[in-house]
Amino acid sequence: MTAHRARGQRAGLTRQAVLEAAVRLVDREGMKALSMRRLGAELGVEAMTLYHYVPNKTALLDGMIEQVVAEAVPPQFGAATWREDLRAYAHALMAVLAAHPHAVPLLLSRPAMTPRNLRTMEAVVTMLHEAGFPLRRTLDILYSLTGFVVGQAAAQAGGVDGGGELAALDQDAYPLLVAAAREAGEDAAGERFEFALDALLSGFERELALTRA
């Protein structure tokens, strides 16, 4: 042990490695499998060792959200138009949450105000404000977009899209509802996501036009 390594720390172990291991564990076995003892076993250390890298379970959960969201964050906001940037981020976040479905309820349960997440939020707010949006609206846009994507991911992860169930209803009782569901098809979730995302972005664009008028 070097003089610079705190008692109980393991050489080569970092906060990033702890968070990555936690996400992998939850991906495999769900949130119920996550405990400091189990995570320590995954990393080959005692549970107490983990507290050198995450001070408590709350910090671990916040860090896991940070880790998942970071996979969707582009290298730089503002490289394209604000609309293109938001669309790309929405698609990337949706793909990341589809890859980590067990993490979706975690995102719905806590704000995860870690420094890394706050830097991402600052970058989005800056990009939108520089594009001409009033400062107070930048957070409205950020929260609206993120909430929409996480909600869509939660519906897909829970299998509650409902299209197939609607199409199987009694058409005599619900003629237009059943016809609409059958016309949409069983794989309509992706198209519905695009439709709603376009509507959301167009609404933001109208708000910007009113600001400039």
PDB file of C-alpha atoms in Angstrom:
ATOM      1  CA  MET A   1       0.000   0.000   0.000  1.00  0.00           C
ATOM      2  CA  THR A   2       1.374   3.382  -0.963  1.00  0.00           C
ATOM      3  CA  ALA A   3       1.435   6.316   1.387  1.00  0.00           C
ATOM      4  CA  HIS A   4      -1.070   8.114  -0.845  1.00  0.00           C
ATOM      5  CA  ARG A   5      -3.740   5.385  -0.847  1.00  0.00           C
ATOM      6  CA  ALA A   6      -6.333   5.584   1.919  1.00  0.00           C
ATOM      7  CA  ARG A   7      -6.769   2.584   4.178  1.00  0.00           C
ATOM      8  CA  GLY A   8      -9.164   0.074   2.590  1.00  0.00           C
ATOM      9  CA  GLN A   9      -8.837   1.381  -0.966  1.00  0.00           C
ATOM     10  CA  ARG A  10      -7.968  -1.104  -3.698  1.00  0.00           C
ATOM     11  CA  ALA A  11      -5.354  -0.314  -6.303  1.00  0.00           C
ATOM     12  CA  GLY A  12      -6.973   0.403  -9.668  1.00  0.00           C
ATOM     13  CA  LEU A  13     -10.492   0.820  -8.300  1.00  0.00           C
ATOM     14  CA  THR A  14     -12.174   4.152  -9.086  1.00  0.00           C
ATOM     15  CA  ARG A  15     -15.568   5.754  -8.674  1.00  0.00           C
ATOM     16  CA  GLN A  16     -16.137   5.251 -12.395  1.00  0.00           C
ATOM     17  CA  ALA A  17     -15.394   1.528 -12.121  1.00  0.00           C
ATOM     18  CA  VAL A  18     -17.795   1.216  -9.183  1.00  0.00           C
ATOM     19  CA  LEU A  19     -20.589   2.949 -11.102  1.00  0.00           C
ATOM     20  CA  GLU A  20     -20.012   0.880 -14.230  1.00  0.00           C
ATOM     21  CA  ALA A  21     -20.132  -2.326 -12.189  1.00  0.00           C
ATOM     22  CA  ALA A  22     -23.357  -1.203 -10.498  1.00  0.00           C
ATOM     23  CA  VAL A  23     -25.017  -0.512 -13.850  1.00  0.00           C
ATOM     24  CA  ARG A  24     -23.902  -3.902 -15.208  1.00  0.00           C
ATOM     25  CA  LEU A  25     -25.286  -5.661 -12.135  1.00  0.00           C
ATOM     26  CA  VAL A  26     -28.652  -3.920 -12.433  1.00  0.00           C
ATOM     27  CA  ASP A  27     -28.757  -4.605 -16.184  1.00  0.00           C
ATOM     28  CA  ARG A  28     -28.376  -8.323 -15.481  1.00  0.00           C
ATOM     29  CA  GLU A  29     -30.496  -8.774 -12.390  1.00  0.00           C
ATOM     30  CA  GLY A  30     -32.567  -5.653 -11.737  1.00  0.00           C
ATOM     31  CA  MET A  31     -32.541  -3.089  -8.951  1.00  0.00           C
ATOM     32  CA  LYS A  32     -33.470  -5.616  -6.262  1.00  0.00           C
ATOM     33  CA  ALA A  33     -30.082  -7.276  -6.694  1.00  0.00           C
ATOM     34  CA  LEU A  34     -28.185  -4.080  -5.912  1.00  0.00           C
ATOM     35  CA  SER A  35     -26.599  -3.809  -2.482  1.00  0.00           C
ATOM     36  CA  MET A  36     -23.219  -2.591  -1.329  1.00  0.00           C
ATOM     37  CA  ARG A  37     -22.290  -6.122  -0.281  1.00  0.00           C
ATOM     38  CA  ARG A  38     -23.273  -7.609  -3.635  1.00  0.00           C
ATOM     39  CA  LEU A  39     -21.540  -4.839  -5.557  1.00  0.00           C
ATOM     40  CA  GLY A  40     -18.405  -5.340  -3.487  1.00  0.00           C
ATOM     41  CA  ALA A  41     -18.463  -9.033  -4.345  1.00  0.00           C
ATOM     42  CA  GLU A  42     -18.751  -8.154  -8.038  1.00  0.00           C
ATOM     43  CA  LEU A  43     -15.616  -6.032  -7.723  1.00  0.00           C
ATOM     44  CA  GLY A  44     -13.737  -8.417  -5.450  1.00  0.00           C
ATOM     45  CA  VAL A  45     -13.681  -6.088  -2.435  1.00  0.00           C
ATOM     46  CA  GLU A  46     -15.430  -5.761   0.901  1.00  0.00           C
ATOM     47  CA  ALA A  47     -18.575  -3.632   0.953  1.00  0.00           C
ATOM     48  CA  MET A  48     -16.890  -1.093   3.222  1.00  0.00           C
ATOM     49  CA  THR A  49     -14.229  -0.468   0.577  1.00  0.00           C
ATOM     50  CA  LEU A  50     -16.884   0.982  -1.723  1.00  0.00           C
ATOM     51  CA  TYR A  51     -17.504   3.857   0.669  1.00  0.00           C
ATOM     52  CA  HIS A  52     -14.125   5.297  -0.310  1.00  0.00           C
ATOM     53  CA  TYR A  53     -15.636   5.899  -3.775  1.00  0.00           C
ATOM     54  CA  VAL A  54     -19.339   6.518  -3.061  1.00  0.00           C
ATOM     55  CA  PRO A  55     -20.140   7.838   0.432  1.00  0.00           C
ATOM     56  CA  ASN A  56     -23.544   6.148   0.697  1.00  0.00           C
ATOM     57  CA  LYS A  57     -26.261   4.293  -1.208  1.00  0.00           C
ATOM     58  CA  THR A  58     -27.867   7.563  -2.289  1.00  0.00           C
ATOM     59  CA  ALA A  59     -24.621   8.700  -3.894  1.00  0.00           C
ATOM     60  CA  LEU A  60     -24.346   5.327  -5.629  1.00  0.00           C
ATOM     61  CA  LEU A  61     -27.840   5.614  -7.116  1.00  0.00           C
ATOM     62  CA  ASP A  62     -27.233   9.197  -8.232  1.00  0.00           C
ATOM     63  CA  GLY A  63     -23.956   8.117  -9.788  1.00  0.00           C
ATOM     64  CA  MET A  64     -25.675   5.312 -11.667  1.00  0.00           C
ATOM     65  CA  ILE A  65     -28.106   7.803 -13.203  1.00  0.00           C
ATOM     66  CA  GLU A  66     -25.131   9.979 -14.104  1.00  0.00           C
ATOM     67  CA  GLN A  67     -23.435   6.998 -15.729  1.00  0.00           C
ATOM     68  CA  VAL A  68     -26.483   6.040 -17.810  1.00  0.00           C
ATOM     69  CA  VAL A  69     -27.326   9.584 -18.907  1.00  0.00           C
ATOM     70  CA  ALA A  70     -23.687  10.265 -19.810  1.00  0.00           C
ATOM     71  CA  GLU A  71     -23.920   7.598 -22.515  1.00  0.00           C
ATOM     72  CA  ALA A  72     -26.475   9.790 -24.318  1.00  0.00           C
ATOM     73  CA  VAL A  73     -24.718  13.138 -23.950  1.00  0.00           C
ATOM     74  CA  PRO A  74     -22.966  14.356 -27.123  1.00  0.00           C
ATOM     75  CA  PRO A  75     -19.382  15.633 -26.945  1.00  0.00           C
ATOM     76  CA  GLN A  76     -20.698  19.175 -27.390  1.00  0.00           C
ATOM     77  CA  PHE A  77     -24.071  20.899 -27.435  1.00  0.00           C
ATOM     78  CA  GLY A  78     -24.306  23.716 -29.952  1.00  0.00           C
ATOM     79  CA  ALA A  79     -22.363  22.006 -32.740  1.00  0.00           C
ATOM     80  CA  ALA A  80     -25.582  21.862 -34.809  1.00  0.00           C
ATOM     81  CA  THR A  81     -28.847  23.801 -34.585  1.00  0.00           C
ATOM     82  CA  TRP A  82     -30.675  23.679 -31.259  1.00  0.00           C
ATOM     83  CA  ARG A  83     -33.429  21.562 -32.832  1.00  0.00           C
ATOM     84  CA  GLU A  84     -30.963  19.065 -34.284  1.00  0.00           C
ATOM     85  CA  ASP A  85     -29.111  18.899 -30.970  1.00  0.00           C
ATOM     86  CA  LEU A  86     -32.286  18.231 -28.980  1.00  0.00           C
ATOM     87  CA  ARG A  87     -33.498  15.622 -31.468  1.00  0.00           C
ATOM     88  CA  ALA A  88     -30.158  13.814 -31.392  1.00  0.00           C
ATOM     89  CA  TYR A  89     -30.103  13.892 -27.588  1.00  0.00           C
ATOM     90  CA  ALA A  90     -33.674  12.559 -27.381  1.00  0.00           C
ATOM     91  CA  HIS A  91     -32.836   9.674 -29.722  1.00  0.00           C
ATOM     92  CA  ALA A  92     -29.610   8.900 -27.884  1.00  0.00           C
ATOM     93  CA  LEU A  93     -31.310   8.974 -24.480  1.00  0.00           C
ATOM     94  CA  MET A  94     -34.114   6.722 -25.712  1.00  0.00           C
ATOM     95  CA  ALA A  95     -31.577   4.222 -27.064  1.00  0.00           C
ATOM     96  CA  VAL A  96     -29.593   4.269 -23.822  1.00  0.00           C
ATOM     97  CA  LEU A  97     -32.709   3.687 -21.712  1.00  0.00           C
ATOM     98  CA  ALA A  98     -33.753   0.833 -23.992  1.00  0.00           C
ATOM     99  CA  ALA A  99     -30.335  -0.703 -23.307  1.00  0.00           C
ATOM    100  CA  HIS A 100     -30.720  -0.143 -19.536  1.00  0.00           C
ATOM    101  CA  PRO A 101     -34.457  -0.709 -18.876  1.00  0.00           C
ATOM    102  CA  HIS A 102     -33.949  -1.449 -15.171  1.00  0.00           C
ATOM    103  CA  ALA A 103     -32.506   2.038 -14.749  1.00  0.00           C
ATOM    104  CA  VAL A 104     -35.652   3.768 -15.998  1.00  0.00           C
ATOM    105  CA  PRO A 105     -37.527   3.662 -12.646  1.00  0.00           C
ATOM    106  CA  LEU A 106     -34.389   5.064 -11.037  1.00  0.00           C
ATOM    107  CA  LEU A 107     -34.477   8.101 -13.314  1.00  0.00           C
ATOM    108  CA  LEU A 108     -38.133   8.615 -12.426  1.00  0.00           C
ATOM    109  CA  SER A 109     -37.422   8.514  -8.702  1.00  0.00           C
ATOM    110  CA  ARG A 110     -34.670  11.079  -8.112  1.00  0.00           C
ATOM    111  CA  PRO A 111     -33.148  14.263  -9.603  1.00  0.00           C
ATOM    112  CA  ALA A 112     -29.499  13.054  -9.359  1.00  0.00           C
ATOM    113  CA  MET A 113     -27.869  16.468  -8.994  1.00  0.00           C
ATOM    114  CA  THR A 114     -24.309  15.258  -9.482  1.00  0.00           C
ATOM    115  CA  PRO A 115     -21.634  17.652 -10.794  1.00  0.00           C
ATOM    116  CA  ARG A 116     -21.481  15.804 -14.116  1.00  0.00           C
ATOM    117  CA  ASN A 117     -25.257  15.936 -14.617  1.00  0.00           C
ATOM    118  CA  LEU A 118     -25.315  19.595 -13.646  1.00  0.00           C
ATOM    119  CA  ARG A 119     -22.616  20.350 -16.232  1.00  0.00           C
ATOM    120  CA  THR A 120     -24.781  18.675 -18.882  1.00  0.00           C
ATOM    121  CA  MET A 121     -27.795  20.727 -17.814  1.00  0.00           C
ATOM    122  CA  GLU A 122     -25.693  23.896 -17.890  1.00  0.00           C
ATOM    123  CA  ALA A 123     -24.561  23.060 -21.438  1.00  0.00           C
ATOM    124  CA  VAL A 124     -28.149  22.566 -22.642  1.00  0.00           C
ATOM    125  CA  VAL A 125     -29.377  25.754 -20.959  1.00  0.00           C
ATOM    126  CA  THR A 126     -26.460  27.684 -22.477  1.00  0.00           C
ATOM    127  CA  MET A 127     -27.117  26.291 -25.958  1.00  0.00           C
ATOM    128  CA  LEU A 128     -30.822  27.156 -25.811  1.00  0.00           C
ATOM    129  CA  HIS A 129     -30.251  30.632 -24.376  1.00  0.00           C
ATOM    130  CA  GLU A 130     -27.677  31.409 -27.061  1.00  0.00           C
ATOM    131  CA  ALA A 131     -30.234  30.251 -29.661  1.00  0.00           C
ATOM    132  CA  GLY A 132     -32.579  32.969 -28.414  1.00  0.00           C
ATOM    133  CA  PHE A 133     -34.842  31.278 -25.881  1.00  0.00           C
ATOM    134  CA  PRO A 134     -35.642  33.268 -22.725  1.00  0.00           C
ATOM    135  CA  LEU A 135     -33.566  31.963 -19.851  1.00  0.00           C
ATOM    136  CA  ARG A 136     -36.574  30.803 -17.818  1.00  0.00           C
ATOM    137  CA  ARG A 137     -37.829  28.773 -20.809  1.00  0.00           C
ATOM    138  CA  THR A 138     -34.580  26.865 -21.189  1.00  0.00           C
ATOM    139  CA  LEU A 139     -35.295  24.739 -18.126  1.00  0.00           C
ATOM    140  CA  ASP A 140     -38.900  24.220 -19.258  1.00  0.00           C
ATOM    141  CA  ILE A 141     -37.575  22.834 -22.530  1.00  0.00           C
ATOM    142  CA  LEU A 142     -34.949  20.643 -20.883  1.00  0.00           C
ATOM    143  CA  TYR A 143     -37.367  19.136 -18.366  1.00  0.00           C
ATOM    144  CA  SER A 144     -40.143  18.707 -20.941  1.00  0.00           C
ATOM    145  CA  LEU A 145     -37.893  16.870 -23.372  1.00  0.00           C
ATOM    146  CA  THR A 146     -36.257  14.663 -20.751  1.00  0.00           C
ATOM    147  CA  GLY A 147     -39.579  13.871 -19.094  1.00  0.00           C
ATOM    148  CA  PHE A 148     -41.094  12.911 -22.442  1.00  0.00           C
ATOM    149  CA  VAL A 149     -38.249  10.552 -23.325  1.00  0.00           C
ATOM    150  CA  VAL A 150     -38.088   8.914 -19.895  1.00  0.00           C
ATOM    151  CA  GLY A 151     -41.869   8.476 -19.904  1.00  0.00           C
ATOM    152  CA  GLN A 152     -41.768   6.825 -23.324  1.00  0.00           C
ATOM    153  CA  ALA A 153     -38.929   4.579 -22.196  1.00  0.00           C
ATOM    154  CA  ALA A 154     -40.880   3.599 -19.073  1.00  0.00           C
ATOM    155  CA  ALA A 155     -43.930   2.684 -21.154  1.00  0.00           C
ATOM    156  CA  GLN A 156     -41.858   0.551 -23.504  1.00  0.00           C
ATOM    157  CA  ALA A 157     -39.889  -1.084 -20.689  1.00  0.00           C
ATOM    158  CA  GLY A 158     -43.137  -1.955 -18.926  1.00  0.00           C
ATOM    159  CA  GLY A 159     -44.780  -3.242 -22.084  1.00  0.00           C
ATOM    160  CA  VAL A 160     -47.719  -0.867 -21.638  1.00  0.00           C
ATOM    161  CA  ASP A 161     -47.893   0.515 -25.174  1.00  0.00           C
ATOM    162  CA  GLY A 162     -51.360  -1.030 -25.452  1.00  0.00           C
ATOM    163  CA  GLY A 163     -51.615  -1.091 -29.237  1.00  0.00           C
ATOM    164  CA  GLY A 164     -52.084  -4.834 -29.496  1.00  0.00           C
ATOM    165  CA  GLU A 165     -54.684  -4.887 -26.735  1.00  0.00           C
ATOM    166  CA  LEU A 166     -56.684  -2.093 -28.369  1.00  0.00           C
ATOM    167  CA  ALA A 167     -56.632  -3.824 -31.741  1.00  0.00           C
ATOM    168  CA  ALA A 168     -58.090  -6.954 -30.135  1.00  0.00           C
ATOM    169  CA  LEU A 169     -61.101  -5.172 -28.588  1.00  0.00           C
ATOM    170  CA  ASP A 170     -64.677  -5.646 -29.776  1.00  0.00           C
ATOM    171  CA  GLN A 171     -64.858  -3.519 -32.912  1.00  0.00           C
ATOM    172  CA  ASP A 172     -68.642  -3.188 -32.654  1.00  0.00           C
ATOM    173  CA  ALA A 173     -68.271  -1.535 -29.247  1.00  0.00           C
ATOM    174  CA  TYR A 174     -65.255   0.651 -30.110  1.00  0.00           C
ATOM    175  CA  PRO A 175     -65.201   0.931 -33.918  1.00  0.00           C
ATOM    176  CA  LEU A 176     -62.907   3.933 -34.367  1.00  0.00           C
ATOM    177  CA  LEU A 177     -60.582   3.064 -31.488  1.00  0.00           C
ATOM    178  CA  VAL A 178     -60.025  -0.453 -32.801  1.00  0.00           C
ATOM    179  CA  ALA A 179     -59.658   0.765 -36.388  1.00  0.00           C
ATOM    180  CA  ALA A 180     -57.062   3.344 -35.331  1.00  0.00           C
ATOM    181  CA  ALA A 181     -55.074   0.741 -33.379  1.00  0.00           C
ATOM    182  CA  ARG A 182     -55.130  -1.710 -36.282  1.00  0.00           C
ATOM    183  CA  GLU A 183     -54.100   0.974 -38.746  1.00  0.00           C
ATOM    184  CA  ALA A 184     -51.175   1.949 -36.520  1.00  0.00           C
ATOM    185  CA  GLY A 185     -50.004  -1.662 -36.275  1.00  0.00           C
ATOM    186  CA  GLU A 186     -48.330  -3.532 -33.456  1.00  0.00           C
ATOM    187  CA  ASP A 187     -44.944  -1.847 -33.929  1.00  0.00           C
ATOM    188  CA  ALA A 188     -46.223   1.733 -33.772  1.00  0.00           C
ATOM    189  CA  ALA A 189     -44.195   2.803 -30.729  1.00  0.00           C
ATOM    190  CA  GLY A 190     -41.257   4.106 -32.758  1.00  0.00           C
ATOM    191  CA  GLU A 191     -43.456   6.084 -35.130  1.00  0.00           C
ATOM    192  CA  ARG A 192     -45.443   7.464 -32.193  1.00  0.00           C
ATOM    193  CA  PHE A 193     -42.204   8.570 -30.532  1.00  0.00           C
ATOM    194  CA  GLU A 194     -41.151  10.449 -33.673  1.00  0.00           C
ATOM    195  CA  PHE A 195     -44.566  12.068 -34.034  1.00  0.00           C
ATOM    196  CA  ALA A 196     -44.605  13.289 -30.440  1.00  0.00           C
ATOM    197  CA  LEU A 197     -40.974  14.434 -30.572  1.00  0.00           C
ATOM    198  CA  ASP A 198     -41.664  16.454 -33.724  1.00  0.00           C
ATOM    199  CA  ALA A 199     -44.698  18.040 -32.067  1.00  0.00           C
ATOM    200  CA  LEU A 200     -42.658  18.921 -28.992  1.00  0.00           C
ATOM    201  CA  LEU A 201     -39.809  20.462 -30.982  1.00  0.00           C
ATOM    202  CA  SER A 202     -42.247  22.373 -33.190  1.00  0.00           C
ATOM    203  CA  GLY A 203     -43.868  23.782 -30.073  1.00  0.00           C
ATOM    204  CA  PHE A 204     -40.483  24.966 -28.840  1.00  0.00           C
ATOM    205  CA  GLU A 205     -39.832  26.525 -32.244  1.00  0.00           C
ATOM    206  CA  ARG A 206     -43.110  28.443 -32.123  1.00  0.00           C
ATOM    207  CA  GLU A 207     -42.172  29.729 -28.672  1.00  0.00           C
ATOM    208  CA  LEU A 208     -38.852  30.955 -30.070  1.00  0.00           C
ATOM    209  CA  ALA A 209     -40.607  32.684 -32.981  1.00  0.00           C
ATOM    210  CA  LEU A 210     -42.926  34.488 -30.561  1.00  0.00           C
ATOM    211  CA  THR A 211     -39.922  35.597 -28.533  1.00  0.00           C
ATOM    212  CA  ARG A 212     -38.293  37.077 -31.617  1.00  0.00           C
ATOM    213  CA  ALA A 213     -41.481  38.735 -32.914  1.00  0.00           C
TER     214      ALA A 213
END
